[in-house]
Amino acid sequence: MEDVKKVDHRHDKEKEQLVNRLKRIEGQVRGIQNMIENDRYCVDILIQISAIQAAMKKVSLHLMEDHTRHCVKDAIQKGNGDEAISELMEVVERLTKI
């Protein structure tokens, strides 16, 4: 694992919402596993996969916005903006790859 950086701006309610969203996604993934084990119709499985991808994208966008509004903003204010923006752009590139 890379450098572990802790943040202190994420509030307990926000963490709880993200964790709950990820738990729902985890349940959806288990549901797909069951659908495959039970030989469900491929289109039904693909629709569920699409729903999971959309849910994960929503989590990603939330985290990216949070990172930009707090971490990147703070780095810019402290004179480390170029590094923070480069890191952000690397993340955007990874998230937009198919």
mmCIF file of N, CA and C in Angstrom:
data_model
loop_
_atom_site.group_PDB
_atom_site.id
_atom_site.type_symbol
_atom_site.label_atom_id
_atom_site.label_comp_id
_atom_site.label_asym_id
_atom_site.label_seq_id
_atom_site.Cartn_x
_atom_site.Cartn_y
_atom_site.Cartn_z
ATOM 1 N N MET A 1 0.845 -1.177 0.000
ATOM 2 C CA MET A 1 0.000 0.000 0.000
ATOM 3 C C MET A 1 0.885 1.233 0.000
ATOM 4 N N GLU A 2 0.422 2.274 -0.686
ATOM 5 C CA GLU A 2 1.186 3.504 -0.785
ATOM 6 C C GLU A 2 1.147 4.260 0.535
ATOM 7 N N ASP A 3 1.718 5.448 0.490
ATOM 8 C CA ASP A 3 1.697 6.352 1.626
ATOM 9 C C ASP A 3 0.289 6.453 2.203
ATOM 10 N N VAL A 4 0.148 6.268 3.503
ATOM 11 C CA VAL A 4 -1.151 6.385 4.131
ATOM 12 C C VAL A 4 -1.268 7.797 4.691
ATOM 13 N N LYS A 5 -2.243 8.538 4.164
ATOM 14 C CA LYS A 5 -2.477 9.900 4.611
ATOM 15 C C LYS A 5 -3.840 9.947 5.269
ATOM 16 N N LYS A 6 -3.893 10.432 6.495
ATOM 17 C CA LYS A 6 -5.164 10.549 7.191
ATOM 18 C C LYS A 6 -5.731 11.942 6.970
ATOM 19 N N VAL A 7 -7.029 12.023 6.915
ATOM 20 C CA VAL A 7 -7.699 13.308 6.805
ATOM 21 C C VAL A 7 -8.523 13.532 8.068
ATOM 22 N N ASP A 8 -8.718 14.785 8.388
ATOM 23 C CA ASP A 8 -9.508 15.066 9.584
ATOM 24 C C ASP A 8 -10.751 15.898 9.277
ATOM 25 N N HIS A 9 -11.029 16.113 8.008
ATOM 26 C CA HIS A 9 -12.166 16.937 7.650
ATOM 27 C C HIS A 9 -13.453 16.136 7.425
ATOM 28 N N ARG A 10 -13.358 14.832 7.316
ATOM 29 C CA ARG A 10 -14.530 14.010 7.051
ATOM 30 C C ARG A 10 -15.282 13.791 8.357
ATOM 31 N N HIS A 11 -16.519 14.237 8.379
ATOM 32 C CA HIS A 11 -17.328 14.140 9.592
ATOM 33 C C HIS A 11 -17.893 12.732 9.759
ATOM 34 N N ASP A 12 -18.239 12.384 10.992
ATOM 35 C CA ASP A 12 -18.753 11.047 11.285
ATOM 36 C C ASP A 12 -19.986 10.711 10.454
ATOM 37 N N LYS A 13 -20.879 11.689 10.281
ATOM 38 C CA LYS A 13 -22.096 11.430 9.501
ATOM 39 C C LYS A 13 -21.738 11.104 8.052
ATOM 40 N N GLU A 14 -20.782 11.851 7.498
ATOM 41 C CA GLU A 14 -20.358 11.609 6.117
ATOM 42 C C GLU A 14 -19.719 10.229 5.985
ATOM 43 N N LYS A 15 -18.864 9.862 6.941
ATOM 44 C CA LYS A 15 -18.242 8.529 6.912
ATOM 45 C C LYS A 15 -19.307 7.445 6.983
ATOM 46 N N GLU A 16 -20.276 7.642 7.856
ATOM 47 C CA GLU A 16 -21.340 6.656 8.016
ATOM 48 C C GLU A 16 -22.129 6.489 6.718
ATOM 49 N N GLN A 17 -22.415 7.606 6.038
ATOM 50 C CA GLN A 17 -23.149 7.546 4.774
ATOM 51 C C GLN A 17 -22.349 6.792 3.708
ATOM 52 N N LEU A 18 -21.045 7.081 3.625
ATOM 53 C CA LEU A 18 -20.205 6.390 2.641
ATOM 54 C C LEU A 18 -20.115 4.902 2.945
ATOM 55 N N VAL A 19 -19.905 4.560 4.207
ATOM 56 C CA VAL A 19 -19.806 3.150 4.592
ATOM 57 C C VAL A 19 -21.121 2.426 4.300
ATOM 58 N N ASN A 20 -22.243 3.060 4.610
ATOM 59 C CA ASN A 20 -23.544 2.439 4.337
ATOM 60 C C ASN A 20 -23.751 2.230 2.845
ATOM 61 N N ARG A 21 -23.344 3.209 2.045
ATOM 62 C CA ARG A 21 -23.470 3.083 0.593
ATOM 63 C C ARG A 21 -22.618 1.917 0.093
ATOM 64 N N LEU A 22 -21.396 1.805 0.617
ATOM 65 C CA LEU A 22 -20.511 0.711 0.206
ATOM 66 C C LEU A 22 -21.043 -0.646 0.665
ATOM 67 N N LYS A 23 -21.677 -0.693 1.815
ATOM 68 C CA LYS A 23 -22.281 -1.946 2.275
ATOM 69 C C LYS A 23 -23.430 -2.371 1.358
ATOM 70 N N ARG A 24 -24.210 -1.378 0.884
ATOM 71 C CA ARG A 24 -25.287 -1.703 -0.063
ATOM 72 C C ARG A 24 -24.697 -2.247 -1.363
ATOM 73 N N ILE A 25 -23.620 -1.623 -1.818
ATOM 74 C CA ILE A 25 -22.956 -2.097 -3.040
ATOM 75 C C ILE A 25 -22.429 -3.511 -2.832
ATOM 76 N N GLU A 26 -21.845 -3.753 -1.670
ATOM 77 C CA GLU A 26 -21.351 -5.095 -1.350
ATOM 78 C C GLU A 26 -22.485 -6.112 -1.419
ATOM 79 N N GLY A 27 -23.645 -5.744 -0.909
ATOM 80 C CA GLY A 27 -24.806 -6.629 -0.972
ATOM 81 C C GLY A 27 -25.247 -6.877 -2.403
ATOM 82 N N GLN A 28 -25.170 -5.829 -3.235
ATOM 83 C CA GLN A 28 -25.519 -5.998 -4.643
ATOM 84 C C GLN A 28 -24.554 -6.955 -5.329
ATOM 85 N N VAL A 29 -23.273 -6.872 -5.000
ATOM 86 C CA VAL A 29 -22.273 -7.771 -5.604
ATOM 87 C C VAL A 29 -22.567 -9.212 -5.196
ATOM 88 N N ARG A 30 -22.895 -9.416 -3.927
ATOM 89 C CA ARG A 30 -23.261 -10.767 -3.485
ATOM 90 C C ARG A 30 -24.510 -11.252 -4.216
ATOM 91 N N GLY A 31 -25.441 -10.338 -4.474
ATOM 92 C CA GLY A 31 -26.651 -10.691 -5.213
ATOM 93 C C GLY A 31 -26.321 -11.159 -6.625
ATOM 94 N N ILE A 32 -25.368 -10.494 -7.253
ATOM 95 C CA ILE A 32 -24.946 -10.911 -8.597
ATOM 96 C C ILE A 32 -24.300 -12.286 -8.542
ATOM 97 N N GLN A 33 -23.501 -12.512 -7.527
ATOM 98 C CA GLN A 33 -22.878 -13.829 -7.370
ATOM 99 C C GLN A 33 -23.963 -14.900 -7.285
ATOM 100 N N ASN A 34 -24.996 -14.635 -6.495
ATOM 101 C CA ASN A 34 -26.101 -15.592 -6.375
ATOM 102 C C ASN A 34 -26.829 -15.764 -7.700
ATOM 103 N N MET A 35 -27.007 -14.666 -8.441
ATOM 104 C CA MET A 35 -27.681 -14.749 -9.732
ATOM 105 C C MET A 35 -26.901 -15.655 -10.684
ATOM 106 N N ILE A 36 -25.585 -15.518 -10.663
ATOM 107 C CA ILE A 36 -24.751 -16.358 -11.532
ATOM 108 C C ILE A 36 -24.824 -17.819 -11.087
ATOM 109 N N GLU A 37 -24.728 -18.039 -9.775
ATOM 110 C CA GLU A 37 -24.803 -19.409 -9.257
ATOM 111 C C GLU A 37 -26.150 -20.058 -9.590
ATOM 112 N N ASN A 38 -27.195 -19.235 -9.665
ATOM 113 C CA ASN A 38 -28.539 -19.761 -9.937
ATOM 114 C C ASN A 38 -28.923 -19.668 -11.412
ATOM 115 N N ASP A 39 -27.906 -19.432 -12.272
ATOM 116 C CA ASP A 39 -28.123 -19.397 -13.723
ATOM 117 C C ASP A 39 -29.221 -18.429 -14.150
ATOM 118 N N ARG A 40 -29.204 -17.240 -13.568
ATOM 119 C CA ARG A 40 -30.182 -16.222 -13.947
ATOM 120 C C ARG A 40 -29.867 -15.679 -15.340
ATOM 121 N N TYR A 41 -30.857 -15.069 -15.925
ATOM 122 C CA TYR A 41 -30.774 -14.505 -17.262
ATOM 123 C C TYR A 41 -29.664 -13.453 -17.327
ATOM 124 N N CYS A 42 -28.826 -13.556 -18.354
ATOM 125 C CA CYS A 42 -27.641 -12.683 -18.485
ATOM 126 C C CYS A 42 -27.999 -11.204 -18.450
ATOM 127 N N VAL A 43 -29.074 -10.832 -19.119
ATOM 128 C CA VAL A 43 -29.458 -9.423 -19.171
ATOM 129 C C VAL A 43 -29.779 -8.906 -17.768
ATOM 130 N N ASP A 44 -30.434 -9.706 -16.962
ATOM 131 C CA ASP A 44 -30.742 -9.302 -15.587
ATOM 132 C C ASP A 44 -29.450 -9.058 -14.793
ATOM 133 N N ILE A 45 -28.472 -9.931 -15.005
ATOM 134 C CA ILE A 45 -27.185 -9.786 -14.321
ATOM 135 C C ILE A 45 -26.483 -8.519 -14.796
ATOM 136 N N LEU A 46 -26.484 -8.290 -16.095
ATOM 137 C CA LEU A 46 -25.830 -7.101 -16.646
ATOM 138 C C LEU A 46 -26.476 -5.808 -16.136
ATOM 139 N N ILE A 47 -27.783 -5.813 -15.979
ATOM 140 C CA ILE A 47 -28.474 -4.637 -15.432
ATOM 141 C C ILE A 47 -28.022 -4.381 -14.005
ATOM 142 N N GLN A 48 -27.873 -5.446 -13.222
ATOM 143 C CA GLN A 48 -27.401 -5.278 -11.845
ATOM 144 C C GLN A 48 -25.951 -4.787 -11.812
ATOM 145 N N ILE A 49 -25.124 -5.282 -12.717
ATOM 146 C CA ILE A 49 -23.734 -4.816 -12.802
ATOM 147 C C ILE A 49 -23.710 -3.327 -13.125
ATOM 148 N N SER A 50 -24.556 -2.906 -14.029
ATOM 149 C CA SER A 50 -24.647 -1.492 -14.391
ATOM 150 C C SER A 50 -25.037 -0.638 -13.180
ATOM 151 N N ALA A 51 -25.952 -1.141 -12.378
ATOM 152 C CA ALA A 51 -26.375 -0.412 -11.177
ATOM 153 C C ALA A 51 -25.218 -0.275 -10.188
ATOM 154 N N ILE A 52 -24.422 -1.331 -10.057
ATOM 155 C CA ILE A 52 -23.264 -1.285 -9.155
ATOM 156 C C ILE A 52 -22.230 -0.291 -9.669
ATOM 157 N N GLN A 53 -21.994 -0.312 -10.971
ATOM 158 C CA GLN A 53 -21.031 0.625 -11.542
ATOM 159 C C GLN A 53 -21.472 2.071 -11.309
ATOM 160 N N ALA A 54 -22.756 2.342 -11.457
ATOM 161 C CA ALA A 54 -23.275 3.692 -11.227
ATOM 162 C C ALA A 54 -23.124 4.080 -9.752
ATOM 163 N N ALA A 55 -23.392 3.137 -8.868
ATOM 164 C CA ALA A 55 -23.259 3.417 -7.439
ATOM 165 C C ALA A 55 -21.804 3.683 -7.061
ATOM 166 N N MET A 56 -20.885 2.907 -7.620
ATOM 167 C CA MET A 56 -19.459 3.123 -7.355
ATOM 168 C C MET A 56 -18.996 4.458 -7.930
ATOM 169 N N LYS A 57 -19.510 4.810 -9.094
ATOM 170 C CA LYS A 57 -19.156 6.094 -9.697
ATOM 171 C C LYS A 57 -19.615 7.234 -8.790
ATOM 172 N N LYS A 58 -20.792 7.085 -8.205
ATOM 173 C CA LYS A 58 -21.308 8.108 -7.293
ATOM 174 C C LYS A 58 -20.416 8.251 -6.062
ATOM 175 N N VAL A 59 -19.960 7.130 -5.515
ATOM 176 C CA VAL A 59 -19.033 7.168 -4.374
ATOM 177 C C VAL A 59 -17.734 7.852 -4.790
ATOM 178 N N SER A 60 -17.216 7.485 -5.942
ATOM 179 C CA SER A 60 -15.969 8.077 -6.439
ATOM 180 C C SER A 60 -16.092 9.581 -6.612
ATOM 181 N N LEU A 61 -17.179 10.018 -7.221
ATOM 182 C CA LEU A 61 -17.364 11.450 -7.441
ATOM 183 C C LEU A 61 -17.505 12.202 -6.129
ATOM 184 N N HIS A 62 -18.182 11.599 -5.175
ATOM 185 C CA HIS A 62 -18.308 12.228 -3.855
ATOM 186 C C HIS A 62 -16.930 12.397 -3.219
ATOM 187 N N LEU A 63 -16.133 11.341 -3.254
ATOM 188 C CA LEU A 63 -14.797 11.405 -2.661
ATOM 189 C C LEU A 63 -13.897 12.380 -3.410
ATOM 190 N N MET A 64 -14.034 12.431 -4.741
ATOM 191 C CA MET A 64 -13.222 13.360 -5.512
ATOM 192 C C MET A 64 -13.592 14.808 -5.184
ATOM 193 N N GLU A 65 -14.873 15.064 -5.068
ATOM 194 C CA GLU A 65 -15.301 16.419 -4.704
ATOM 195 C C GLU A 65 -14.784 16.792 -3.317
ATOM 196 N N ASP A 66 -14.909 15.869 -2.383
ATOM 197 C CA ASP A 66 -14.435 16.098 -1.021
ATOM 198 C C ASP A 66 -12.927 16.364 -1.022
ATOM 199 N N HIS A 67 -12.195 15.564 -1.764
ATOM 200 C CA HIS A 67 -10.738 15.729 -1.847
ATOM 201 C C HIS A 67 -10.384 17.091 -2.446
ATOM 202 N N THR A 68 -11.098 17.462 -3.494
ATOM 203 C CA THR A 68 -10.821 18.743 -4.158
ATOM 204 C C THR A 68 -11.146 19.921 -3.243
ATOM 205 N N ARG A 69 -12.293 19.873 -2.601
ATOM 206 C CA ARG A 69 -12.718 20.991 -1.748
ATOM 207 C C ARG A 69 -11.858 21.146 -0.491
ATOM 208 N N HIS A 70 -11.268 20.060 -0.041
ATOM 209 C CA HIS A 70 -10.493 20.136 1.200
ATOM 210 C C HIS A 70 -8.995 20.008 0.950
ATOM 211 N N CYS A 71 -8.565 18.849 0.512
ATOM 212 C CA CYS A 71 -7.132 18.559 0.398
ATOM 213 C C CYS A 71 -6.453 19.419 -0.663
ATOM 214 N N VAL A 72 -7.045 19.473 -1.851
ATOM 215 C CA VAL A 72 -6.432 20.246 -2.928
ATOM 216 C C VAL A 72 -6.478 21.735 -2.591
ATOM 217 N N LYS A 73 -7.615 22.184 -2.105
ATOM 218 C CA LYS A 73 -7.756 23.593 -1.714
ATOM 219 C C LYS A 73 -6.720 23.970 -0.659
ATOM 220 N N ASP A 74 -6.564 23.121 0.364
ATOM 221 C CA ASP A 74 -5.575 23.386 1.417
ATOM 222 C C ASP A 74 -4.161 23.418 0.852
ATOM 223 N N ALA A 75 -3.851 22.483 -0.046
ATOM 224 C CA ALA A 75 -2.515 22.434 -0.647
ATOM 225 C C ALA A 75 -2.236 23.702 -1.448
ATOM 226 N N ILE A 76 -3.227 24.168 -2.176
ATOM 227 C CA ILE A 76 -3.058 25.399 -2.955
ATOM 228 C C ILE A 76 -2.794 26.573 -2.017
ATOM 229 N N GLN A 77 -3.567 26.648 -0.947
ATOM 230 C CA GLN A 77 -3.402 27.748 0.009
ATOM 231 C C GLN A 77 -2.034 27.706 0.693
ATOM 232 N N LYS A 78 -1.466 26.510 0.818
ATOM 233 C CA LYS A 78 -0.153 26.366 1.461
ATOM 234 C C LYS A 78 0.997 26.425 0.458
ATOM 235 N N GLY A 79 0.688 26.675 -0.807
ATOM 236 C CA GLY A 79 1.721 26.789 -1.823
ATOM 237 C C GLY A 79 2.143 25.485 -2.468
ATOM 238 N N ASN A 80 1.403 24.411 -2.227
ATOM 239 C CA ASN A 80 1.716 23.098 -2.810
ATOM 240 C C ASN A 80 0.680 22.701 -3.862
ATOM 241 N N GLY A 81 0.121 23.679 -4.532
ATOM 242 C CA GLY A 81 -0.968 23.427 -5.467
ATOM 243 C C GLY A 81 -0.593 22.584 -6.656
ATOM 244 N N ASP A 82 0.581 22.817 -7.231
ATOM 245 C CA ASP A 82 0.960 22.062 -8.430
ATOM 246 C C ASP A 82 0.996 20.561 -8.152
ATOM 247 N N GLU A 83 1.572 20.178 -7.039
ATOM 248 C CA GLU A 83 1.661 18.758 -6.677
ATOM 249 C C GLU A 83 0.259 18.179 -6.456
ATOM 250 N N ALA A 84 -0.583 18.901 -5.742
ATOM 251 C CA ALA A 84 -1.933 18.417 -5.455
ATOM 252 C C ALA A 84 -2.764 18.302 -6.732
ATOM 253 N N ILE A 85 -2.611 19.265 -7.634
ATOM 254 C CA ILE A 85 -3.363 19.224 -8.886
ATOM 255 C C ILE A 85 -2.874 18.070 -9.752
ATOM 256 N N SER A 86 -1.575 17.839 -9.790
ATOM 257 C CA SER A 86 -1.039 16.698 -10.552
ATOM 258 C C SER A 86 -1.585 15.386 -10.007
ATOM 259 N N GLU A 87 -1.603 15.250 -8.691
ATOM 260 C CA GLU A 87 -2.141 14.039 -8.069
ATOM 261 C C GLU A 87 -3.619 13.878 -8.425
ATOM 262 N N LEU A 88 -4.385 14.969 -8.354
ATOM 263 C CA LEU A 88 -5.804 14.928 -8.684
ATOM 264 C C LEU A 88 -6.019 14.506 -10.131
ATOM 265 N N MET A 89 -5.215 15.038 -11.029
ATOM 266 C CA MET A 89 -5.353 14.694 -12.441
ATOM 267 C C MET A 89 -5.020 13.224 -12.693
ATOM 268 N N GLU A 90 -4.056 12.674 -11.962
ATOM 269 C CA GLU A 90 -3.754 11.241 -12.077
ATOM 270 C C GLU A 90 -4.957 10.405 -11.658
ATOM 271 N N VAL A 91 -5.617 10.842 -10.602
ATOM 272 C CA VAL A 91 -6.804 10.125 -10.133
ATOM 273 C C VAL A 91 -7.924 10.223 -11.158
ATOM 274 N N VAL A 92 -8.133 11.406 -11.717
ATOM 275 C CA VAL A 92 -9.164 11.591 -12.740
ATOM 276 C C VAL A 92 -8.873 10.673 -13.924
ATOM 277 N N GLU A 93 -7.613 10.607 -14.315
ATOM 278 C CA GLU A 93 -7.239 9.734 -15.430
ATOM 279 C C GLU A 93 -7.549 8.278 -15.122
ATOM 280 N N ARG A 94 -7.222 7.843 -13.923
ATOM 281 C CA ARG A 94 -7.529 6.449 -13.540
ATOM 282 C C ARG A 94 -9.027 6.179 -13.520
ATOM 283 N N LEU A 95 -9.785 7.122 -12.979
ATOM 284 C CA LEU A 95 -11.231 6.917 -12.865
ATOM 285 C C LEU A 95 -11.941 6.938 -14.216
ATOM 286 N N THR A 96 -11.354 7.612 -15.184
ATOM 287 C CA THR A 96 -12.034 7.707 -16.479
ATOM 288 C C THR A 96 -11.582 6.652 -17.473
ATOM 289 N N LYS A 97 -10.638 5.807 -17.091
ATOM 290 C CA LYS A 97 -10.240 4.689 -17.958
ATOM 291 C C LYS A 97 -11.337 3.649 -17.962
ATOM 292 N N ILE A 98 -11.443 3.008 -19.082
ATOM 293 C CA ILE A 98 -12.464 1.940 -19.183
ATOM 294 C C ILE A 98 -11.762 0.611 -19.184
#
